[in-house]
Coordinates of N, CA and C in Angstrom, one line a residue:
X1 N 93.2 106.2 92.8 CA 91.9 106.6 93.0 C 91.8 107.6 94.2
X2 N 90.5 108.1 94.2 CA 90.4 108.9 95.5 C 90.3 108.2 97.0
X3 N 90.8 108.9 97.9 CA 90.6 108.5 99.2 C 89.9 109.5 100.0
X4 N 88.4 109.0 100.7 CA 87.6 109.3 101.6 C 87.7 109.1 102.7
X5 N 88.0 109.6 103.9 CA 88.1 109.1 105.4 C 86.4 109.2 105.4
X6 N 86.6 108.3 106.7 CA 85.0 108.4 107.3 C 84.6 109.5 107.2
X7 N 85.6 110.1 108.2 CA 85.1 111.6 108.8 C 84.6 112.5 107.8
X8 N 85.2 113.0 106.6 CA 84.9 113.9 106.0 C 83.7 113.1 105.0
X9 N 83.4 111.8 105.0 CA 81.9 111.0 104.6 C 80.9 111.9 105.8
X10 N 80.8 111.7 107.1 CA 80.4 112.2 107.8 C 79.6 113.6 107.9
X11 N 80.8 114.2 108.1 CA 81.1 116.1 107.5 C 80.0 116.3 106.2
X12 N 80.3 115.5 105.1 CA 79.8 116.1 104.1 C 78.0 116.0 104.0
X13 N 77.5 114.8 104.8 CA 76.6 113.8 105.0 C 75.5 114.1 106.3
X14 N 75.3 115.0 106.8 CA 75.2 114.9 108.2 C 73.7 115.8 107.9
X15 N 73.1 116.3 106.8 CA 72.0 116.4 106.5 C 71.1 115.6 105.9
X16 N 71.6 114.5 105.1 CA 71.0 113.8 104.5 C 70.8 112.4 105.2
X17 N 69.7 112.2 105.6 CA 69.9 111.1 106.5 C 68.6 110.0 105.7
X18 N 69.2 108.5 105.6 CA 68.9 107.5 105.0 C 68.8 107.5 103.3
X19 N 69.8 108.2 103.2 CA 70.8 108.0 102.1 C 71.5 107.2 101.8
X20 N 72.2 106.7 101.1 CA 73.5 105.8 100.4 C 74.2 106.9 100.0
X21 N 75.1 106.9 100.8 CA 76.5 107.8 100.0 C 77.2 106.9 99.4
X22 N 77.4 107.5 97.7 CA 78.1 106.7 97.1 C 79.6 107.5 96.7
X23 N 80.7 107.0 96.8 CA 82.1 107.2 96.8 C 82.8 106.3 95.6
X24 N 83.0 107.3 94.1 CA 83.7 106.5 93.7 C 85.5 106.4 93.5
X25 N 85.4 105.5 94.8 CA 87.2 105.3 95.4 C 87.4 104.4 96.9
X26 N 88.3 105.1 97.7 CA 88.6 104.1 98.7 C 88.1 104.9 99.3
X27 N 86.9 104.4 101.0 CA 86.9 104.4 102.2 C 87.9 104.1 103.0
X28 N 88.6 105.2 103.8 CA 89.1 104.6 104.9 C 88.8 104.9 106.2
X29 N 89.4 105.0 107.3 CA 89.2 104.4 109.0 C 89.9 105.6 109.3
X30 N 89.0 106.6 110.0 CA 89.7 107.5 110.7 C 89.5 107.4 112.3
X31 N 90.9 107.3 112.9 CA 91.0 106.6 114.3 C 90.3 107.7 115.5
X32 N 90.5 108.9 114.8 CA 89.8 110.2 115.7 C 88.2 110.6 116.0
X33 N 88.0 109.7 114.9 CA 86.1 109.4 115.2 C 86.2 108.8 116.4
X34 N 84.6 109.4 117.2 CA 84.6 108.9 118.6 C 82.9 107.8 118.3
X35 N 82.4 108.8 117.0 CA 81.0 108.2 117.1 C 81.0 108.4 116.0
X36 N 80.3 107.2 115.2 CA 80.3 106.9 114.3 C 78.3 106.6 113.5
X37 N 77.9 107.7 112.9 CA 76.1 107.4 112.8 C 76.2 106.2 111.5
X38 N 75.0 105.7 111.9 CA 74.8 104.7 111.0 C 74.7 105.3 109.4
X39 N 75.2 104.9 108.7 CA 75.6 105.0 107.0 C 75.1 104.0 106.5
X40 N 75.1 104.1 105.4 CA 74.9 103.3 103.9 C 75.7 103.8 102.8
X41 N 77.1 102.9 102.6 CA 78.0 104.1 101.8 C 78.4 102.9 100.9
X42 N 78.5 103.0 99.5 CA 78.4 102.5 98.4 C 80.2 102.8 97.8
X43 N 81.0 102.0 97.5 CA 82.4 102.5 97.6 C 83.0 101.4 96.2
X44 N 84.1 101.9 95.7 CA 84.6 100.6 95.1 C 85.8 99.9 96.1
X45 N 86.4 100.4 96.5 CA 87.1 99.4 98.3 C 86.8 100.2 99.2
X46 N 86.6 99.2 100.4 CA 86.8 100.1 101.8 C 87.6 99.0 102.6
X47 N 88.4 99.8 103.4 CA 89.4 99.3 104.6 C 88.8 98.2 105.4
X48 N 89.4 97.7 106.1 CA 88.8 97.0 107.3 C 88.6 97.5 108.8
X49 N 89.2 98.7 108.5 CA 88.8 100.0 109.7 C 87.5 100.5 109.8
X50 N 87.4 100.6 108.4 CA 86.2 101.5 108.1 C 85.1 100.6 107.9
X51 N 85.4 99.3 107.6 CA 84.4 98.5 107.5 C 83.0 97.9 108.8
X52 N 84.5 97.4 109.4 CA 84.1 97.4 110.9 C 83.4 98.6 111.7
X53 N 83.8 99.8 111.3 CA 83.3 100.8 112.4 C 81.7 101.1 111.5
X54 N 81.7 101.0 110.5 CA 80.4 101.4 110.0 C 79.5 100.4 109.9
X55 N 79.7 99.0 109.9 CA 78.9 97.5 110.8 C 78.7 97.4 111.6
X56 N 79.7 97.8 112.8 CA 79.7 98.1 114.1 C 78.4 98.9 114.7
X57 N 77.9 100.1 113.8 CA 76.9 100.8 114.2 C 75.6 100.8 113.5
X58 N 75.2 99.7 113.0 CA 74.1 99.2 112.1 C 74.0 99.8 110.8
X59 N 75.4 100.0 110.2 CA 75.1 100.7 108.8 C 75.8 99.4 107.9
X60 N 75.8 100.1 106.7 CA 75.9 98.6 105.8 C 77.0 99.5 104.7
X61 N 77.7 98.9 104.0 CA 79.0 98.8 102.6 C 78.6 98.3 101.7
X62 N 78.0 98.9 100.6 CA 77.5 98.1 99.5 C 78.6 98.3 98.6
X63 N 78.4 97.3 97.2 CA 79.2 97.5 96.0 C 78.6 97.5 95.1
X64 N 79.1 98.5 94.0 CA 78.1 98.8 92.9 C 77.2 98.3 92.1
X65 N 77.7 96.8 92.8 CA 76.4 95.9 91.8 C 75.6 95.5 92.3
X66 N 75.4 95.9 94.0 CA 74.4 95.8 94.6 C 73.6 96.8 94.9
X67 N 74.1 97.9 94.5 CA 73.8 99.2 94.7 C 72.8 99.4 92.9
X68 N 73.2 99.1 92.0 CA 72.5 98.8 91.0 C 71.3 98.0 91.0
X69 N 71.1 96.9 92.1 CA 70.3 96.5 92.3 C 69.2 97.0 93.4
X70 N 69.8 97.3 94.0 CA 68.6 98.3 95.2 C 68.4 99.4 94.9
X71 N 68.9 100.6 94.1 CA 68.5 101.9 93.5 C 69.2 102.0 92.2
X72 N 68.4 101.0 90.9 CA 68.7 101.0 89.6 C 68.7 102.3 89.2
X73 N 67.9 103.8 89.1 CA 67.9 105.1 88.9 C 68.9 105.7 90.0
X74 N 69.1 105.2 91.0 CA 69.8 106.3 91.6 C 69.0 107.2 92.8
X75 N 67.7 106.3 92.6 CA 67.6 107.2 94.3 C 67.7 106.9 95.3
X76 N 67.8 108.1 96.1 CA 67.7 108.3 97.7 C 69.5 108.1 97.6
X77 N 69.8 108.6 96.7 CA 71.9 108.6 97.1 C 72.3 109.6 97.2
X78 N 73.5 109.9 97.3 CA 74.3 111.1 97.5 C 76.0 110.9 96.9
X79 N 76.4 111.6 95.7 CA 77.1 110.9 95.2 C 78.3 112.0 95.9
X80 N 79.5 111.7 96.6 CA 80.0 113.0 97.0 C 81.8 112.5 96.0
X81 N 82.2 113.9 95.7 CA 83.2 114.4 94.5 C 84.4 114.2 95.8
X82 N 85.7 114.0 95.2 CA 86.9 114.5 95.7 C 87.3 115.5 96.1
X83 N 88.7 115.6 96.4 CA 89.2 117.2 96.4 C 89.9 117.3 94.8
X84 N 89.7 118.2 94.1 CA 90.0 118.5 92.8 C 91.5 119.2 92.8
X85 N 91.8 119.4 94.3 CA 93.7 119.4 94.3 C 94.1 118.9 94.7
X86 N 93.6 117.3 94.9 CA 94.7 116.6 95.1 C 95.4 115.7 94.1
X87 N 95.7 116.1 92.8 CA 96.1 115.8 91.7 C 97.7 116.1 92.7
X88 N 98.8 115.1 91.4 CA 99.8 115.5 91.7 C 100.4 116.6 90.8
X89 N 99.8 117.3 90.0 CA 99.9 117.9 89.1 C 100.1 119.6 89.7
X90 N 99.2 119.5 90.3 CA 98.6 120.8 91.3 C 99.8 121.0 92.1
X91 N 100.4 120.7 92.5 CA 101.9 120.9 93.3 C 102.6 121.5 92.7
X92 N 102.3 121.0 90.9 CA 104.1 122.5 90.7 C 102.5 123.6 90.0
X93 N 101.8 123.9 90.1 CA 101.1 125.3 90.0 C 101.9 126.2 91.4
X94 N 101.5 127.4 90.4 CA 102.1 129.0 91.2 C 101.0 129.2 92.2
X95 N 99.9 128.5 92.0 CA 98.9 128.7 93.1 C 99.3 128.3 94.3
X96 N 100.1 127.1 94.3 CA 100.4 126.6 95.3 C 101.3 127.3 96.7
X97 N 102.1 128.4 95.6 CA 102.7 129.2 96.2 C 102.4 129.9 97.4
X98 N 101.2 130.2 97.2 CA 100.5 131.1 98.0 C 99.8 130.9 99.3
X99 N 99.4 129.8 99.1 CA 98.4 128.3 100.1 C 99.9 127.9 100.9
X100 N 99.3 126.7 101.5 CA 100.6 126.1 102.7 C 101.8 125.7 102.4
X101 N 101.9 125.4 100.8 CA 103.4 125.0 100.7 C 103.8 126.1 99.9
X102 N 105.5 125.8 100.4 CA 106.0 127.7 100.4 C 106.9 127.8 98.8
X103 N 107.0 126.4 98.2 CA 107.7 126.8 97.2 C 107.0 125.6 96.2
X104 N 106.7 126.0 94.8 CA 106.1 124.7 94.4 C 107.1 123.8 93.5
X105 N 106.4 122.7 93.4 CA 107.4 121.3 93.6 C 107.7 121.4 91.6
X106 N 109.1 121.4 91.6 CA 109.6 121.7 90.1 C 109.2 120.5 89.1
X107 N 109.1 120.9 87.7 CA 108.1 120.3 86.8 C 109.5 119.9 86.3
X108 N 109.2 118.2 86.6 CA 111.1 117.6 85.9 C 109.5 116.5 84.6
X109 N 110.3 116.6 82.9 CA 109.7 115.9 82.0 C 110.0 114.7 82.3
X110 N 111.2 114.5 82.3 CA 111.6 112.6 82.1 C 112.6 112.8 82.9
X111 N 113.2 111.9 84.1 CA 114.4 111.9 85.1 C 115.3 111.1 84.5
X112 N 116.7 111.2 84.6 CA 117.7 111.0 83.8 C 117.7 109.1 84.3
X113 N 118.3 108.8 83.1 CA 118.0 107.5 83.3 C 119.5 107.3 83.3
X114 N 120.2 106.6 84.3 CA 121.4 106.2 85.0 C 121.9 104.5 84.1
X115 N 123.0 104.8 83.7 CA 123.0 103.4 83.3 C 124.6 102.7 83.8

């Protein structure tokens, strides 16, 4: 599944205020936050980093069946998407070439099986 750090929950979030940001994937704890605003972020896991730091500042972790229960349509949320390169797939593209890694990672079908 995908992984969410706080921060970029934060980042993406910082207009919509008394929202539920819903995340479908992991929350995690990023240790470089200094301040952390009160959330309402709706996840299928989160950390115990991230748990704590966003209880810690009067926000709340719901799970989707509680989140079904407090906004059955879906309002007042914010559903925020992945990065769509972080497949591992995207690594051997020729795009990759070009961006930070300098050579892209070779497309092996099946690895030889040693017996």
């Amino acid at each position: 599944g995908q992984l969410f750090s706080l921060a970029r929950i934060i980042r993406k979030t910082q207009n919509t205020s008394d929202k539920i940001v819903v995340v479908v994937g992991t929350v995690t704890c990023d240790n470089r936050l200094i301040k952390v605003p009160k959330l309402k972020v709706c996840a299928l896991r989160c950390t115990e980093g991230a748990r704590s730091a966003i209880l810690k500042n009067g926000g709340s972790v719901l799970t989707f069946e509680e989140l079904a229960v407090q906004a059955p349509l879906g309002q007042n949320t914010v559903l925020l998407q992945g990065r769509r390169t972080a497949r591992e797939t995207n690594k051997t593209f020729w795009s990759c070439w070009f961006t930070k890694i300098l050579t892209p990672k070779p497309f092996v079908r099946a690895k030889k099986q040693e017996s």
